[in-house]
Coordinates of C-alpha atoms in Angstrom, one line a residue:
X20 CA 55.5 9.0 -30.1
X21 CA 52.4 8.9 -32.3
X22 CA 52.0 5.2 -31.4
X23 CA 52.1 6.1 -27.7
X24 CA 49.5 8.8 -28.2
X25 CA 47.2 6.5 -30.2
X26 CA 47.7 3.7 -27.6
X27 CA 46.8 6.2 -24.8
X28 CA 43.6 7.2 -26.7
X29 CA 42.7 3.6 -27.1
X30 CA 43.2 2.8 -23.4
X31 CA 41.1 5.8 -22.4
X32 CA 38.3 4.8 -24.9
X33 CA 38.3 1.2 -23.6
X34 CA 38.1 2.5 -20.0
X35 CA 35.2 4.8 -20.8
X36 CA 33.4 2.1 -22.7
X37 CA 33.9 -0.3 -19.7
X38 CA 32.6 2.2 -17.3
X39 CA 29.6 3.0 -19.5
X40 CA 28.7 -0.6 -19.9
X41 CA 29.1 -1.2 -16.1
X42 CA 26.9 1.8 -15.3
X43 CA 24.2 0.9 -17.9
X44 CA 24.1 -2.7 -16.7
X45 CA 24.0 -1.9 -13.0
X46 CA 20.9 -3.1 -11.0
X47 CA 19.7 0.5 -10.5
X48 CA 19.7 1.0 -14.3
X49 CA 17.7 -2.3 -14.7
X50 CA 15.2 -1.1 -12.1
X51 CA 15.0 2.3 -13.8
X52 CA 14.1 0.7 -17.1
X53 CA 11.6 -1.6 -15.4
X54 CA 9.9 1.4 -13.7
X55 CA 9.7 3.3 -17.0
X56 CA 8.4 0.3 -18.9
X57 CA 5.7 -0.4 -16.2
X58 CA 4.4 3.2 -16.4
X59 CA 4.4 3.0 -20.2
X60 CA 2.4 -0.2 -20.1
X61 CA 0.0 1.3 -17.6
X62 CA -0.5 4.4 -19.7
X63 CA -1.4 2.2 -22.8
X64 CA -4.0 0.2 -20.9
X65 CA -5.1 2.2 -17.9
X66 CA -8.0 4.7 -17.6
X67 CA -6.0 7.9 -17.0
X68 CA -2.2 8.1 -17.7
X69 CA 0.2 8.0 -14.8
X70 CA 2.7 10.8 -14.7
X71 CA 6.1 10.0 -16.2
X72 CA 8.8 10.1 -13.6
X73 CA 12.0 12.1 -14.1
X74 CA 15.4 10.6 -13.5
X75 CA 15.8 12.4 -10.2
X76 CA 12.4 11.1 -9.0
X77 CA 13.4 7.5 -9.9
X78 CA 16.7 8.1 -8.0
X79 CA 14.7 9.1 -5.0
X80 CA 12.6 6.0 -5.3
X81 CA 15.7 3.8 -5.4
X82 CA 16.9 5.6 -2.2
X83 CA 13.7 4.5 -0.4
X84 CA 11.8 7.7 -0.6
X85 CA 8.1 8.2 -1.5
X86 CA 7.6 10.2 -4.7
X87 CA 4.3 12.2 -5.0
X88 CA 2.9 13.9 -8.0
X89 CA -0.2 16.1 -8.1
X90 CA -1.9 16.9 -11.4
X91 CA -4.7 19.2 -12.5
X92 CA -6.4 17.6 -15.5
X93 CA -9.2 18.5 -17.8
X94 CA -12.3 16.3 -17.3
X95 CA -12.5 15.6 -21.0
X96 CA -14.3 12.4 -21.6
X97 CA -15.4 11.9 -18.0
X98 CA -19.1 12.2 -18.9
X99 CA -20.3 11.4 -15.4
X100 CA -18.4 14.4 -14.0
X101 CA -19.8 17.9 -14.4
X102 CA -16.6 19.8 -13.5
X103 CA -14.2 21.1 -16.1
X104 CA -11.1 20.1 -14.2
X105 CA -10.2 17.5 -11.6
X106 CA -7.2 17.0 -9.3
X107 CA -5.4 13.7 -9.2
X108 CA -2.6 12.6 -6.9
X109 CA -0.3 9.7 -7.3
X110 CA 2.3 8.2 -4.9
X111 CA 5.2 5.8 -5.8
X112 CA 7.2 3.7 -3.3
X113 CA 9.5 0.8 -3.6
X114 CA 8.9 -2.0 -1.1
X115 CA 11.5 -4.7 -0.5
X116 CA 9.0 -7.6 -0.7
X117 CA 7.4 -9.8 -3.3
X118 CA 4.6 -8.5 -5.6
X119 CA 2.3 -11.0 -3.9
X120 CA 3.0 -9.7 -0.4
X121 CA 2.6 -6.1 -1.4
X122 CA -0.6 -6.8 -3.3
X123 CA -2.1 -8.6 -0.3
X124 CA -1.1 -5.7 2.0
X125 CA -2.7 -3.1 -0.3
X126 CA -6.0 -4.8 -1.1
X127 CA -6.9 -7.1 1.9
X128 CA -9.7 -5.3 3.6
X129 CA -9.0 -7.1 6.9
X130 CA -5.7 -5.1 7.2
X131 CA -7.4 -1.7 6.9
X132 CA -9.6 -0.3 9.5
X133 CA -11.4 3.1 9.6
X134 CA -13.8 3.8 12.5
X135 CA -15.4 6.7 10.6
X136 CA -16.1 4.7 7.4
X137 CA -19.0 2.3 7.2
X138 CA -18.8 -0.1 4.3
X139 CA -21.0 -2.8 2.8
X140 CA -20.3 -5.1 -0.1
X141 CA -23.3 -5.2 -2.4
X142 CA -22.1 -8.0 -4.5
X143 CA -19.0 -9.8 -5.8
X144 CA -18.5 -10.8 -9.4
X145 CA -16.7 -14.0 -8.7
X146 CA -13.6 -12.8 -10.5
X147 CA -12.0 -10.5 -7.9
X148 CA -14.2 -7.5 -8.5
X149 CA -17.1 -6.2 -6.4
X150 CA -19.5 -3.3 -5.8
X151 CA -19.3 -1.5 -2.4
X152 CA -21.2 1.1 -0.6
X153 CA -19.2 3.5 1.6
X154 CA -20.5 6.0 4.2
X155 CA -18.1 8.5 5.8
X156 CA -19.4 10.1 9.0
X157 CA -17.9 13.5 9.5
X158 CA -18.1 15.9 12.5
X159 CA -20.7 18.6 12.5
X160 CA -21.1 21.0 10.7
X161 CA -19.5 19.1 7.8
X162 CA -22.0 16.9 6.0
X163 CA -21.4 13.2 5.8
X164 CA -20.3 11.8 2.5
X165 CA -21.3 8.5 0.8
X166 CA -20.7 6.7 -2.5
X167 CA -21.0 3.5 -4.4
X168 CA -17.9 2.1 -6.2
X169 CA -17.2 -0.7 -8.6
X170 CA -13.8 -2.4 -7.9
X171 CA -12.1 -4.5 -10.6
X172 CA -8.9 -6.1 -11.6
X173 CA -6.9 -4.8 -14.5
X174 CA -6.5 -8.2 -16.2
X175 CA -5.8 -6.7 -19.6
X176 CA -3.0 -4.6 -18.2
X177 CA -1.5 -7.6 -16.3
X178 CA -1.6 -9.7 -19.4
X179 CA -0.1 -7.0 -21.6
X180 CA 2.8 -6.6 -19.1
X181 CA 3.4 -10.4 -18.8
X182 CA 2.2 -10.3 -15.2
X183 CA 4.6 -7.6 -14.2
X184 CA 1.9 -4.9 -13.5
X185 CA -1.1 -5.7 -11.3
X186 CA -3.9 -3.1 -10.6
X187 CA -7.0 -3.1 -8.4
X188 CA -9.0 0.0 -9.4
X189 CA -12.3 1.6 -8.5
X190 CA -14.8 4.0 -10.1
X191 CA -18.2 5.3 -9.1
X192 CA -20.9 2.9 -10.0
X193 CA -23.7 4.0 -12.5
X194 CA -26.8 5.2 -10.6
X195 CA -24.9 4.9 -7.4
X196 CA -27.1 7.4 -5.4
X197 CA -30.2 5.4 -6.2
X198 CA -28.4 2.2 -5.2
X199 CA -27.4 3.8 -1.9
X200 CA -30.9 4.8 -1.1
X201 CA -32.2 1.3 -1.9
X202 CA -29.7 -0.7 0.2
X203 CA -29.8 1.6 3.2
X204 CA -33.6 1.7 3.0
X205 CA -33.7 -2.1 3.0
X206 CA -31.6 -2.2 6.2
X207 CA -28.7 -3.9 4.6
X208 CA -26.0 -1.5 5.9
X209 CA -25.5 -2.1 9.6
X210 CA -25.9 1.0 11.7
X211 CA -27.5 3.2 9.0
X212 CA -31.0 4.1 8.1
X213 CA -32.5 6.5 5.5
X214 CA -32.5 9.3 8.1
X215 CA -28.7 9.1 8.1
X216 CA -28.6 9.9 4.4
X217 CA -30.5 13.2 4.9
X218 CA -28.1 15.9 4.1
X219 CA -25.3 13.5 3.2
X220 CA -23.5 14.4 0.0
X221 CA -23.0 11.8 -2.7
X222 CA -19.5 12.1 -4.2
X223 CA -19.5 13.5 -7.7
X224 CA -16.1 12.0 -8.6
X225 CA -14.1 9.1 -7.2
X226 CA -11.7 6.8 -9.1
X227 CA -8.3 5.4 -8.4
X228 CA -6.3 2.3 -7.9
X229 CA -3.5 0.3 -6.2
X230 CA -0.8 -0.9 -8.6
X231 CA 1.9 -3.5 -7.7
X232 CA 4.8 -3.7 -10.2
X233 CA 7.3 -6.6 -9.8
X234 CA 10.8 -5.2 -10.2
X235 CA 12.4 -8.4 -9.0
X236 CA 11.2 -11.5 -7.0
X237 CA 11.8 -9.5 -3.8
X238 CA 11.3 -5.9 -4.8
X239 CA 8.0 -4.2 -5.8
X240 CA 7.0 -0.8 -6.9
X241 CA 3.8 0.2 -5.2
X242 CA 1.7 2.9 -6.8
X243 CA -1.4 4.6 -5.4
X244 CA -3.5 7.0 -7.5
X245 CA -6.8 8.7 -6.8
X246 CA -9.0 11.5 -8.1
X247 CA -11.8 12.6 -5.8
X248 CA -14.3 15.5 -5.6
X249 CA -16.2 15.4 -2.3
X250 CA -18.8 17.9 -3.4
X251 CA -20.4 20.6 -1.3
X252 CA -18.4 23.7 -0.5
X253 CA -15.1 21.9 0.0
X254 CA -12.8 22.7 -3.0
X255 CA -11.4 19.6 -4.7
X256 CA -7.9 21.1 -4.6
X257 CA -8.1 21.0 -0.8
X258 CA -8.9 17.3 -1.0
X259 CA -5.9 16.8 -3.3
X260 CA -3.6 18.6 -0.9
X261 CA -4.9 16.5 2.0
X262 CA -4.4 13.3 0.0
X263 CA -0.8 14.4 -0.9
X264 CA -0.1 14.9 2.8
X265 CA -1.3 11.3 3.6
X266 CA 0.6 9.5 0.8
X267 CA 3.9 9.0 2.7
X268 CA 2.3 7.4 5.7
X269 CA -0.1 5.3 3.7
X270 CA 2.4 3.9 1.3
X271 CA 4.9 3.2 4.1
X272 CA 2.1 1.5 6.1
X273 CA 1.5 -0.8 3.2
X274 CA 5.2 -1.6 3.2
X275 CA 5.0 -2.5 6.9
X276 CA 1.8 -4.6 6.4
X277 CA 3.5 -6.5 3.6
X278 CA 5.8 -8.1 6.2
X279 CA 2.9 -10.1 7.6
X280 CA 0.2 -10.0 4.9
X281 CA 1.3 -13.3 3.4
X282 CA 1.2 -15.0 6.8
X283 CA -2.2 -13.5 7.5
X284 CA -3.6 -14.9 4.2
X285 CA -4.2 -18.5 5.2
X286 CA -6.9 -21.2 5.3
X287 CA -10.2 -19.7 6.4
X288 CA -9.4 -16.2 4.8
X289 CA -11.7 -14.9 2.1
X290 CA -10.3 -15.6 -1.3
X291 CA -8.2 -12.9 -2.9
X292 CA -7.3 -12.8 -6.6
X293 CA -4.1 -11.7 -8.2
X294 CA -3.8 -9.1 -10.9
X295 CA -4.2 -11.7 -13.7
X296 CA -7.6 -12.8 -12.3
X297 CA -6.3 -16.0 -10.7
X298 CA -7.2 -17.0 -7.1
X299 CA -4.1 -16.6 -4.9
X300 CA -3.2 -19.8 -3.0
X301 CA -3.4 -19.4 0.8
X302 CA -1.0 -20.7 3.4
X303 CA -2.2 -24.2 4.2
X304 CA -3.5 -25.0 0.7
X305 CA -0.3 -24.8 -1.3
X306 CA 0.4 -21.1 -0.9
X307 CA 3.8 -19.8 -0.1

């Protein structure tokens, strides 16, 4: 009798062990670990830490949902920002495409159009980064907004993650308002003159980034994060709420664009760099 009881306990133990091993080795568990490791790697090398996702939030990601997080953070070491707090939003979405396709869909400027937003590239650094001027025309009585940003690749982050995590980020350029006056005054921005800048508000805060995390050869975690203060009388919390409301559509649109982004990037297209700072091959010159 005792032998039978012991044998029964052994069988139950073995079954529980088998189920535990099966669960912990399932693809979803592997993806969960990869997501947590990617966020941890970003937080070690990025500018502002991404929020850690709960188990339920990761489960929602794996079910194809967009996960959104809004944070109110102390300005701390942001010397260029006069405010005490700022709002930051982050969106997470899994796309069933390669890291390359999702990356192209997120950062290829040809795939994104905004009739209200006038842009001008001031210079490129030859390594995937650039400086851009942006002018957003808004309906009266709201004042136009404009800003100058430096965009760059997170090469250190990509190297530290063995190429798993790619980021293309931006931040306001030093002396941006003076730069804006100069290039618009020189007639370099089509359709704009100095009179258009009268009353326009220069953004006091704007930084963020696109992140593409390779979870597998055909599955990518797409992350978008941004912190913006548009100045004037518009509270930054309103901007954060608006940004949160747009995240679902924007991230899903990148997912849709990733279906054709690789085909769009072919001979004749402007060169785009990957997260490690390497030129991405185009279709027709050895690209996939």
